[in-house]
Short mmCIF file of N, CA and C in Angstrom, two decimals:
data_model
loop_
_atom_site.label_atom_id
_atom_site.label_comp_id
_atom_site.label_asym_id
_atom_site.label_seq_id
_atom_site.Cartn_x
_atom_site.Cartn_y
_atom_site.Cartn_z
N MET A 28 3.10 -134.52 -87.49
CA MET A 28 3.76 -134.39 -88.11
C MET A 28 5.09 -133.44 -87.00
N ASP A 29 4.46 -132.71 -86.18
CA ASP A 29 5.42 -132.05 -85.72
C ASP A 29 6.26 -132.93 -84.92
N ARG A 30 5.12 -134.08 -83.99
CA ARG A 30 5.85 -135.16 -83.02
C ARG A 30 6.98 -136.02 -83.58
N LEU A 31 6.48 -136.22 -85.07
CA LEU A 31 7.74 -136.96 -85.49
C LEU A 31 9.00 -136.13 -86.14
N GLU A 32 8.79 -134.88 -86.27
CA GLU A 32 10.04 -133.66 -86.66
C GLU A 32 10.84 -133.51 -85.15
N ASP A 33 10.38 -133.71 -84.12
CA ASP A 33 10.76 -133.31 -82.67
C ASP A 33 11.39 -134.59 -82.27
N MET A 34 10.58 -135.95 -82.80
CA MET A 34 11.47 -137.04 -82.50
C MET A 34 12.82 -137.13 -83.37
N MET A 35 12.61 -136.72 -84.40
CA MET A 35 14.05 -136.55 -85.32
C MET A 35 15.19 -135.85 -84.78
N LYS A 36 14.83 -134.74 -84.56
CA LYS A 36 15.61 -133.57 -83.79
C LYS A 36 16.02 -133.99 -82.18
N ASP A 37 15.45 -134.86 -81.72
CA ASP A 37 16.01 -135.13 -80.98
C ASP A 37 17.38 -136.52 -81.08
N LEU A 38 16.63 -137.16 -81.94
CA LEU A 38 17.64 -138.66 -82.44
C LEU A 38 18.78 -138.18 -82.55
N PHE A 39 18.63 -136.98 -83.69
CA PHE A 39 20.22 -136.70 -84.38
C PHE A 39 20.30 -135.17 -83.82
N LYS A 40 20.63 -134.69 -82.59
CA LYS A 40 20.54 -133.65 -81.76
C LYS A 40 22.23 -133.95 -81.41
N MET A 41 22.79 -133.03 -81.80
CA MET A 41 24.29 -132.62 -81.58
C MET A 41 24.61 -131.43 -81.18
N GLU A 42 25.22 -132.15 -79.75
CA GLU A 42 25.96 -130.41 -78.91
C GLU A 42 27.13 -130.26 -78.93
N ILE A 43 27.00 -128.73 -79.07
CA ILE A 43 28.62 -128.18 -79.26
C ILE A 43 28.98 -127.22 -78.51
N ILE A 44 30.07 -128.02 -77.88
CA ILE A 44 30.54 -126.74 -76.82
C ILE A 44 31.88 -126.04 -77.48
N ASP A 45 31.85 -124.75 -76.98
CA ASP A 45 33.11 -124.13 -77.72
C ASP A 45 33.13 -122.99 -76.67
N GLU A 46 34.32 -123.15 -75.57
CA GLU A 46 34.76 -122.35 -74.65
C GLU A 46 36.41 -122.21 -74.37
N ILE A 47 36.44 -121.10 -73.35
CA ILE A 47 38.13 -120.97 -73.51
C ILE A 47 38.00 -121.06 -71.89
N LEU A 48 39.12 -121.55 -72.01
CA LEU A 48 40.10 -122.43 -70.78
C LEU A 48 40.82 -121.58 -70.45
N PHE A 49 41.57 -121.18 -69.39
CA PHE A 49 42.77 -120.47 -68.94
C PHE A 49 43.78 -121.77 -67.86
N LYS A 50 44.80 -121.67 -68.63
CA LYS A 50 45.77 -122.23 -67.53
C LYS A 50 46.90 -121.38 -67.21
N PRO A 51 46.89 -120.83 -65.50
CA PRO A 51 47.80 -120.01 -64.98
C PRO A 51 49.13 -121.16 -64.81
N VAL A 52 50.45 -119.90 -64.90
CA VAL A 52 51.35 -120.99 -64.98
C VAL A 52 52.29 -119.57 -63.73
N ARG A 53 52.89 -119.74 -62.62
CA ARG A 53 53.31 -118.69 -62.12
C ARG A 53 54.67 -119.13 -62.22
N ILE A 54 55.45 -117.89 -62.98
CA ILE A 54 56.86 -118.26 -62.71
C ILE A 54 57.79 -117.25 -61.77
N SER A 55 57.09 -116.65 -60.96
CA SER A 55 57.76 -115.94 -59.75
C SER A 55 56.57 -115.14 -58.73
N PRO A 56 56.94 -114.48 -57.98
CA PRO A 56 55.82 -114.03 -57.30
C PRO A 56 55.06 -112.48 -57.83
N ASN A 57 56.26 -112.15 -59.15
CA ASN A 57 55.84 -111.02 -59.82
C ASN A 57 55.39 -111.36 -60.64
N LYS A 58 55.26 -112.42 -61.55
CA LYS A 58 55.09 -112.95 -62.85
C LYS A 58 54.12 -114.26 -63.05
N THR A 59 53.60 -114.27 -63.54
CA THR A 59 52.24 -115.21 -64.02
C THR A 59 52.18 -115.28 -65.97
N ILE A 60 52.03 -116.27 -66.29
CA ILE A 60 51.55 -116.45 -67.36
C ILE A 60 50.42 -117.37 -67.44
N TYR A 61 49.35 -116.64 -67.87
CA TYR A 61 47.97 -117.08 -68.44
C TYR A 61 47.80 -117.74 -69.65
N PHE A 62 48.15 -118.68 -69.90
CA PHE A 62 47.62 -119.59 -71.03
C PHE A 62 46.25 -119.97 -71.46
N ALA A 63 45.62 -118.99 -72.63
CA ALA A 63 44.21 -119.25 -73.15
C ALA A 63 43.94 -120.29 -74.39
N PHE A 64 43.56 -121.20 -73.94
CA PHE A 64 43.17 -122.50 -74.93
C PHE A 64 41.85 -121.74 -75.71
N LYS A 65 41.24 -122.51 -76.77
CA LYS A 65 39.94 -122.76 -77.30
C LYS A 65 39.40 -124.17 -77.15
N GLU A 66 38.54 -124.12 -76.85
CA GLU A 66 38.22 -126.10 -76.37
C GLU A 66 37.00 -126.12 -77.17
N SER A 67 37.06 -126.72 -77.66
CA SER A 67 35.90 -126.97 -78.89
C SER A 67 35.21 -129.08 -78.54
N GLN A 68 34.23 -128.81 -78.43
CA GLN A 68 33.87 -130.71 -78.25
C GLN A 68 32.15 -130.73 -79.14
N LYS A 69 32.22 -131.75 -80.08
CA LYS A 69 31.01 -132.18 -80.59
C LYS A 69 30.22 -133.65 -80.04
N ILE A 70 28.94 -133.62 -79.67
CA ILE A 70 28.74 -134.62 -78.71
C ILE A 70 27.24 -134.96 -79.66
N PHE A 71 27.47 -136.40 -80.02
CA PHE A 71 26.71 -136.34 -80.72
C PHE A 71 26.05 -138.10 -80.32
N GLN A 72 24.91 -138.09 -79.12
CA GLN A 72 23.95 -139.05 -78.77
C GLN A 72 24.96 -139.41 -77.67
N ASN A 73 25.10 -138.54 -77.02
CA ASN A 73 25.59 -138.75 -75.31
C ASN A 73 26.97 -139.21 -75.30
N ARG A 74 28.07 -139.21 -76.74
CA ARG A 74 28.78 -139.27 -77.21
C ARG A 74 30.41 -138.51 -77.47
N LEU A 75 31.05 -138.42 -77.11
CA LEU A 75 31.97 -137.32 -77.89
C LEU A 75 32.37 -137.80 -79.26
N THR A 76 32.42 -136.92 -80.20
CA THR A 76 32.32 -137.53 -81.85
C THR A 76 33.73 -136.71 -81.85
N SER A 77 34.16 -135.86 -81.65
CA SER A 77 35.50 -134.73 -81.75
C SER A 77 35.75 -133.41 -80.48
N ALA A 78 37.06 -133.28 -80.27
CA ALA A 78 37.34 -132.41 -79.61
C ALA A 78 38.75 -132.07 -80.69
N SER A 79 38.79 -130.75 -79.81
CA SER A 79 40.01 -129.68 -80.32
C SER A 79 40.46 -129.23 -79.09
N LEU A 80 41.68 -128.95 -78.83
CA LEU A 80 42.20 -127.95 -78.33
C LEU A 80 43.53 -127.15 -78.36
N GLU A 81 42.99 -125.79 -79.21
CA GLU A 81 43.65 -124.49 -79.87
C GLU A 81 44.44 -123.45 -78.61
N PRO A 82 45.65 -123.57 -78.48
CA PRO A 82 45.97 -122.20 -77.95
C PRO A 82 45.85 -121.04 -78.45
N VAL A 83 44.99 -120.30 -78.22
CA VAL A 83 44.91 -118.95 -78.96
C VAL A 83 45.71 -117.53 -78.25
N CYS A 84 46.28 -117.67 -76.90
CA CYS A 84 46.77 -116.49 -76.75
C CYS A 84 47.60 -116.71 -75.51
N PHE A 85 48.58 -115.92 -74.88
CA PHE A 85 48.49 -116.01 -73.22
C PHE A 85 48.66 -114.26 -73.00
N ILE A 86 48.19 -114.53 -71.74
CA ILE A 86 48.13 -112.82 -70.72
C ILE A 86 48.97 -113.03 -69.90
N LEU A 87 50.26 -112.21 -70.48
CA LEU A 87 51.35 -111.99 -69.40
C LEU A 87 51.23 -111.21 -67.87
N LYS A 88 51.46 -111.42 -66.86
CA LYS A 88 51.05 -110.66 -65.74
C LYS A 88 52.54 -110.26 -65.26
N ILE A 89 53.10 -109.13 -65.19
CA ILE A 89 54.03 -108.49 -64.60
C ILE A 89 53.95 -107.36 -63.73
N ASP A 90 54.10 -107.24 -62.54
CA ASP A 90 54.04 -106.25 -61.24
C ASP A 90 52.62 -105.65 -61.86
N GLY A 91 51.71 -106.45 -61.92
CA GLY A 91 50.42 -105.95 -62.26
C GLY A 91 50.14 -105.38 -62.99
N GLU A 92 50.70 -105.62 -64.15
CA GLU A 92 50.76 -104.94 -65.59
C GLU A 92 50.13 -106.11 -66.16
N TYR A 93 49.68 -106.09 -66.98
CA TYR A 93 48.93 -107.41 -67.70
C TYR A 93 49.35 -107.31 -69.36
N HIS A 94 50.05 -108.41 -70.33
CA HIS A 94 50.12 -107.96 -71.49
C HIS A 94 49.46 -109.12 -72.30
N TYR A 95 49.06 -108.72 -73.86
CA TYR A 95 48.08 -109.80 -74.33
C TYR A 95 49.18 -110.34 -75.23
N CYS A 96 49.65 -111.56 -75.35
CA CYS A 96 50.05 -111.99 -76.97
C CYS A 96 49.25 -113.10 -77.31
N PRO A 97 48.95 -113.05 -78.35
CA PRO A 97 48.74 -113.56 -79.23
C PRO A 97 49.25 -114.38 -80.00
N LEU A 98 48.85 -116.16 -80.16
CA LEU A 98 49.99 -117.57 -80.88
C LEU A 98 48.58 -117.25 -82.26
N ASN A 99 49.79 -118.32 -82.78
CA ASN A 99 49.16 -118.58 -83.79
C ASN A 99 48.71 -117.78 -84.89
N ASP A 100 49.13 -116.58 -85.13
CA ASP A 100 48.75 -115.74 -86.38
C ASP A 100 47.05 -115.07 -85.96
N ASN A 101 46.90 -115.08 -84.58
CA ASN A 101 45.55 -115.08 -84.68
C ASN A 101 45.61 -113.52 -83.98
N GLU A 102 44.66 -112.54 -84.08
CA GLU A 102 44.57 -111.00 -83.68
C GLU A 102 44.08 -110.80 -81.93
N PHE A 103 43.99 -110.30 -82.05
CA PHE A 103 43.79 -109.63 -80.29
C PHE A 103 42.31 -109.63 -80.08
N ASP A 104 41.93 -110.42 -79.19
CA ASP A 104 40.51 -110.75 -79.11
C ASP A 104 39.87 -110.42 -78.20
N GLU A 105 38.85 -109.40 -77.77
CA GLU A 105 38.26 -108.58 -77.49
C GLU A 105 37.38 -109.29 -76.07
N SER A 106 36.76 -110.85 -76.55
CA SER A 106 35.90 -111.64 -75.64
C SER A 106 36.98 -112.18 -75.06
N ILE A 107 38.05 -112.91 -75.29
CA ILE A 107 39.02 -113.20 -74.59
C ILE A 107 39.80 -112.35 -73.46
N VAL A 108 39.29 -111.32 -73.25
CA VAL A 108 40.39 -110.55 -72.19
C VAL A 108 38.71 -110.15 -71.38
N ARG A 109 38.06 -110.10 -72.02
CA ARG A 109 36.57 -110.33 -71.02
C ARG A 109 36.57 -111.37 -69.93
N GLU A 110 36.50 -112.68 -70.65
CA GLU A 110 36.52 -113.72 -69.64
C GLU A 110 37.57 -114.14 -68.75
N PHE A 111 38.71 -113.36 -69.41
CA PHE A 111 39.86 -113.51 -68.49
C PHE A 111 39.06 -112.59 -67.21
N VAL A 112 39.15 -111.20 -67.42
CA VAL A 112 38.93 -110.12 -66.15
C VAL A 112 37.20 -110.90 -65.70
N ALA A 113 36.52 -111.40 -65.95
CA ALA A 113 35.62 -112.25 -65.07
C ALA A 113 35.89 -113.38 -64.37
N LYS A 114 37.01 -113.92 -64.40
CA LYS A 114 37.59 -114.88 -63.80
C LYS A 114 38.79 -114.71 -63.24
N PHE A 115 39.69 -113.65 -63.16
CA PHE A 115 40.63 -113.46 -62.69
C PHE A 115 40.40 -112.39 -62.40
N ASN A 116 39.43 -111.62 -62.38
CA ASN A 116 39.26 -110.35 -61.34
C ASN A 116 38.69 -110.08 -60.34
#
């Protein structure tokens, strides 16, 4: 029974990918905007079945200072800031 159950799980396995992507746009030598997007993908049987890319915030860097600016009525998200710092610091 366990082998059949494992085979069924493998057959109907869905892979879900959720991550935050950053796109920097340099405005001037001392100003950069980092747009943050939430990417979501669902893969079923090695085929992409759905995907979305939602802008969640931008982080504005002016003269070495960072300002978090949420988009689409999103609240401040500390996990996005941690990912940003890990990637760009």
